[in-house]
Amino acid sequence: MTLPDEALAALQAFEAAAGWEQRARLLMQWGERLPALSDEDRNEAHRVHGCESQVWLKGELREGHWHFAAASDARLIRGLLALLLVRVNGLSGDALQEVDLTDWFNQLGLSRQLSPSRSNGLNAVLQRMRDLQASPAL
């Protein structure tokens, strides 16, 4: 599967990072680039359950391609969400179903730093994306 351009840029940046400290800094920078969700979108309808931190996700289908926006109250999670969004934004529903979260974070060199609770939370976000895709009226 071909990666979106932004995902390729993220992958190259993380591959060039020497060690965890540089990757952690990059992760925080990606989190700062995550566009803010409005206060009205930070509501229960957009909340992702299954995350230790508070996470909100909004999805929209435009011309057959999915576009997501997300927010979190935790800095590290914002970075992980930003990296997830560059991997999935612009995908068709079928391509979204095929995204392998573990493989993506392995490629970025971040999987060892994902605690089980963070990993579960990110999987909950991806599952929510797939649920939205299955019933776009949500």
PDB file of C-alpha atoms in Angstrom:
ATOM      1  CA  MET A   1       0.000   0.000   0.000  1.00  0.00           C
ATOM      2  CA  THR A   2       1.300   3.427  -0.948  1.00  0.00           C
ATOM      3  CA  LEU A   3       1.669   5.931   1.858  1.00  0.00           C
ATOM      4  CA  PRO A   4       0.162   9.431   1.628  1.00  0.00           C
ATOM      5  CA  ASP A   5       2.794  12.177   1.077  1.00  0.00           C
ATOM      6  CA  GLU A   6       2.566  13.499   4.650  1.00  0.00           C
ATOM      7  CA  ALA A   7       2.981   9.980   6.019  1.00  0.00           C
ATOM      8  CA  LEU A   8       6.103   9.513   3.870  1.00  0.00           C
ATOM      9  CA  ALA A   9       7.493  12.808   5.211  1.00  0.00           C
ATOM     10  CA  ALA A  10       6.819  11.649   8.795  1.00  0.00           C
ATOM     11  CA  LEU A  11       8.471   8.312   8.110  1.00  0.00           C
ATOM     12  CA  GLN A  12      11.585   9.980   6.675  1.00  0.00           C
ATOM     13  CA  ALA A  13      11.813  12.361   9.638  1.00  0.00           C
ATOM     14  CA  PHE A  14      11.529   9.551  12.178  1.00  0.00           C
ATOM     15  CA  GLU A  15      13.977   7.308  10.287  1.00  0.00           C
ATOM     16  CA  ALA A  16      16.513  10.150  10.389  1.00  0.00           C
ATOM     17  CA  ALA A  17      16.087  10.613  14.155  1.00  0.00           C
ATOM     18  CA  ALA A  18      18.976   9.148  16.117  1.00  0.00           C
ATOM     19  CA  GLY A  19      17.550   7.472  19.183  1.00  0.00           C
ATOM     20  CA  TRP A  20      14.494   7.777  21.339  1.00  0.00           C
ATOM     21  CA  GLU A  21      15.218  11.292  22.629  1.00  0.00           C
ATOM     22  CA  GLN A  22      15.107  12.769  19.115  1.00  0.00           C
ATOM     23  CA  ARG A  23      12.012  10.728  18.253  1.00  0.00           C
ATOM     24  CA  ALA A  24      10.276  11.958  21.428  1.00  0.00           C
ATOM     25  CA  ARG A  25      11.059  15.564  20.468  1.00  0.00           C
ATOM     26  CA  LEU A  26       9.740  14.938  16.953  1.00  0.00           C
ATOM     27  CA  LEU A  27       6.623  13.362  18.400  1.00  0.00           C
ATOM     28  CA  MET A  28       5.919  16.484  20.477  1.00  0.00           C
ATOM     29  CA  GLN A  29       6.503  18.696  17.415  1.00  0.00           C
ATOM     30  CA  TRP A  30       4.004  16.649  15.384  1.00  0.00           C
ATOM     31  CA  GLY A  31       1.523  17.026  18.223  1.00  0.00           C
ATOM     32  CA  GLU A  32       1.919  20.807  18.132  1.00  0.00           C
ATOM     33  CA  ARG A  33       1.052  20.756  14.422  1.00  0.00           C
ATOM     34  CA  LEU A  34      -2.237  18.966  15.066  1.00  0.00           C
ATOM     35  CA  PRO A  35      -4.987  21.440  14.127  1.00  0.00           C
ATOM     36  CA  ALA A  36      -7.120  22.359  17.131  1.00  0.00           C
ATOM     37  CA  LEU A  37     -10.643  21.009  17.414  1.00  0.00           C
ATOM     38  CA  SER A  38     -13.215  23.620  18.328  1.00  0.00           C
ATOM     39  CA  ASP A  39     -14.721  23.527  21.803  1.00  0.00           C
ATOM     40  CA  GLU A  40     -18.065  22.556  20.276  1.00  0.00           C
ATOM     41  CA  ASP A  41     -16.416  19.514  18.632  1.00  0.00           C
ATOM     42  CA  ARG A  42     -14.907  18.442  21.954  1.00  0.00           C
ATOM     43  CA  ASN A  43     -18.172  16.860  23.001  1.00  0.00           C
ATOM     44  CA  GLU A  44     -19.402  13.458  24.083  1.00  0.00           C
ATOM     45  CA  ALA A  45     -20.532  12.553  20.550  1.00  0.00           C
ATOM     46  CA  HIS A  46     -16.925  12.884  19.308  1.00  0.00           C
ATOM     47  CA  ARG A  47     -15.237  11.399  22.373  1.00  0.00           C
ATOM     48  CA  VAL A  48     -13.322   8.154  21.834  1.00  0.00           C
ATOM     49  CA  HIS A  49     -13.860   5.703  24.650  1.00  0.00           C
ATOM     50  CA  GLY A  50     -11.104   3.243  25.508  1.00  0.00           C
ATOM     51  CA  CYS A  51      -8.394   5.891  25.892  1.00  0.00           C
ATOM     52  CA  GLU A  52      -6.859   6.776  29.257  1.00  0.00           C
ATOM     53  CA  SER A  53      -6.517  10.382  28.111  1.00  0.00           C
ATOM     54  CA  GLN A  54      -9.405  12.332  26.726  1.00  0.00           C
ATOM     55  CA  VAL A  55      -9.509  12.000  22.936  1.00  0.00           C
ATOM     56  CA  TRP A  56     -12.006  13.446  20.486  1.00  0.00           C
ATOM     57  CA  LEU A  57     -12.311  12.426  16.845  1.00  0.00           C
ATOM     58  CA  LYS A  58     -14.307  13.911  14.024  1.00  0.00           C
ATOM     59  CA  GLY A  59     -14.498  12.355  10.568  1.00  0.00           C
ATOM     60  CA  GLU A  60     -15.848  13.513   7.261  1.00  0.00           C
ATOM     61  CA  LEU A  61     -16.176  11.807   3.889  1.00  0.00           C
ATOM     62  CA  ARG A  62     -15.329  14.153   1.008  1.00  0.00           C
ATOM     63  CA  GLU A  63     -15.461  12.922  -2.583  1.00  0.00           C
ATOM     64  CA  GLY A  64     -14.873   9.329  -1.504  1.00  0.00           C
ATOM     65  CA  HIS A  65     -11.933  10.112   0.795  1.00  0.00           C
ATOM     66  CA  TRP A  66     -11.876  10.299   4.585  1.00  0.00           C
ATOM     67  CA  HIS A  67     -10.603  13.320   6.469  1.00  0.00           C
ATOM     68  CA  PHE A  68     -10.248  13.202  10.231  1.00  0.00           C
ATOM     69  CA  ALA A  69      -9.527  15.738  12.930  1.00  0.00           C
ATOM     70  CA  ALA A  70      -8.610  14.764  16.468  1.00  0.00           C
ATOM     71  CA  ALA A  71      -7.599  16.290  19.778  1.00  0.00           C
ATOM     72  CA  SER A  72      -6.342  15.094  23.143  1.00  0.00           C
ATOM     73  CA  ASP A  73      -5.617  16.587  26.523  1.00  0.00           C
ATOM     74  CA  ALA A  74      -2.248  14.754  26.617  1.00  0.00           C
ATOM     75  CA  ARG A  75       0.827  16.037  24.697  1.00  0.00           C
ATOM     76  CA  LEU A  76       2.235  12.627  23.834  1.00  0.00           C
ATOM     77  CA  ILE A  77      -1.137  11.397  22.612  1.00  0.00           C
ATOM     78  CA  ARG A  78      -1.522  14.501  20.420  1.00  0.00           C
ATOM     79  CA  GLY A  79       1.742  13.548  18.708  1.00  0.00           C
ATOM     80  CA  LEU A  80       0.613   9.962  18.199  1.00  0.00           C
ATOM     81  CA  LEU A  81      -2.752  11.172  16.886  1.00  0.00           C
ATOM     82  CA  ALA A  82      -1.021  13.541  14.445  1.00  0.00           C
ATOM     83  CA  LEU A  83       1.023  10.632  13.114  1.00  0.00           C
ATOM     84  CA  LEU A  84      -2.061   8.450  12.849  1.00  0.00           C
ATOM     85  CA  LEU A  85      -3.935  11.190  10.969  1.00  0.00           C
ATOM     86  CA  VAL A  86      -1.176  11.680   8.378  1.00  0.00           C
ATOM     87  CA  ARG A  87      -1.350   7.933   7.780  1.00  0.00           C
ATOM     88  CA  VAL A  88      -5.145   7.773   7.288  1.00  0.00           C
ATOM     89  CA  ASN A  89      -6.315  11.176   6.020  1.00  0.00           C
ATOM     90  CA  GLY A  90      -7.314  11.086   2.375  1.00  0.00           C
ATOM     91  CA  LEU A  91      -7.796   7.315   2.267  1.00  0.00           C
ATOM     92  CA  SER A  92     -10.816   5.610   0.782  1.00  0.00           C
ATOM     93  CA  GLY A  93     -12.980   3.512   3.085  1.00  0.00           C
ATOM     94  CA  ASP A  94     -11.429   0.293   1.767  1.00  0.00           C
ATOM     95  CA  ALA A  95      -7.884   1.558   2.302  1.00  0.00           C
ATOM     96  CA  LEU A  96      -8.824   2.730   5.807  1.00  0.00           C
ATOM     97  CA  GLN A  97      -9.930  -0.809   6.664  1.00  0.00           C
ATOM     98  CA  GLU A  98      -6.465  -2.104   5.704  1.00  0.00           C
ATOM     99  CA  VAL A  99      -4.386   0.255   7.867  1.00  0.00           C
ATOM    100  CA  ASP A 100      -2.124  -1.709  10.200  1.00  0.00           C
ATOM    101  CA  LEU A 101      -1.505   0.504  13.213  1.00  0.00           C
ATOM    102  CA  THR A 102       1.188  -1.718  14.729  1.00  0.00           C
ATOM    103  CA  ASP A 103       3.094  -1.815  11.456  1.00  0.00           C
ATOM    104  CA  TRP A 104       2.862   1.982  11.037  1.00  0.00           C
ATOM    105  CA  PHE A 105       4.266   2.708  14.504  1.00  0.00           C
ATOM    106  CA  ASN A 106       6.939   0.009  13.991  1.00  0.00           C
ATOM    107  CA  GLN A 107       8.025   1.787  10.798  1.00  0.00           C
ATOM    108  CA  LEU A 108       8.246   5.057  12.738  1.00  0.00           C
ATOM    109  CA  GLY A 109      10.354   3.367  15.421  1.00  0.00           C
ATOM    110  CA  LEU A 110       7.784   4.207  18.104  1.00  0.00           C
ATOM    111  CA  SER A 111       6.150   0.864  18.855  1.00  0.00           C
ATOM    112  CA  ARG A 112       8.437   0.011  21.790  1.00  0.00           C
ATOM    113  CA  GLN A 113       7.445   3.273  23.457  1.00  0.00           C
ATOM    114  CA  LEU A 114       3.730   2.512  23.157  1.00  0.00           C
ATOM    115  CA  SER A 115       2.515   1.251  26.499  1.00  0.00           C
ATOM    116  CA  PRO A 116      -0.353  -1.263  26.325  1.00  0.00           C
ATOM    117  CA  SER A 117      -2.816   1.446  27.407  1.00  0.00           C
ATOM    118  CA  ARG A 118      -1.583   3.881  24.705  1.00  0.00           C
ATOM    119  CA  SER A 119      -1.686   1.119  22.133  1.00  0.00           C
ATOM    120  CA  ASN A 120      -5.239   0.216  23.186  1.00  0.00           C
ATOM    121  CA  GLY A 121      -6.214   3.887  22.999  1.00  0.00           C
ATOM    122  CA  LEU A 122      -4.831   4.283  19.481  1.00  0.00           C
ATOM    123  CA  ASN A 123      -6.580   1.097  18.427  1.00  0.00           C
ATOM    124  CA  ALA A 124      -9.814   2.551  19.860  1.00  0.00           C
ATOM    125  CA  VAL A 125      -9.263   5.680  17.717  1.00  0.00           C
ATOM    126  CA  LEU A 126      -8.675   3.582  14.588  1.00  0.00           C
ATOM    127  CA  GLN A 127     -11.742   1.477  15.387  1.00  0.00           C
ATOM    128  CA  ARG A 128     -13.796   4.663  15.777  1.00  0.00           C
ATOM    129  CA  MET A 129     -12.555   5.787  12.339  1.00  0.00           C
ATOM    130  CA  ARG A 130     -13.686   2.482  10.879  1.00  0.00           C
ATOM    131  CA  ASP A 131     -17.041   2.741  12.668  1.00  0.00           C
ATOM    132  CA  LEU A 132     -17.546   6.222  11.197  1.00  0.00           C
ATOM    133  CA  GLN A 133     -16.667   4.826   7.792  1.00  0.00           C
ATOM    134  CA  ALA A 134     -19.234   2.042   8.200  1.00  0.00           C
ATOM    135  CA  SER A 135     -21.988   4.544   9.027  1.00  0.00           C
ATOM    136  CA  PRO A 136     -20.982   8.032   7.802  1.00  0.00           C
ATOM    137  CA  ALA A 137     -24.176   9.565   9.186  1.00  0.00           C
ATOM    138  CA  LEU A 138     -22.680   9.581  12.734  1.00  0.00           C
TER     139      LEU A 138
END
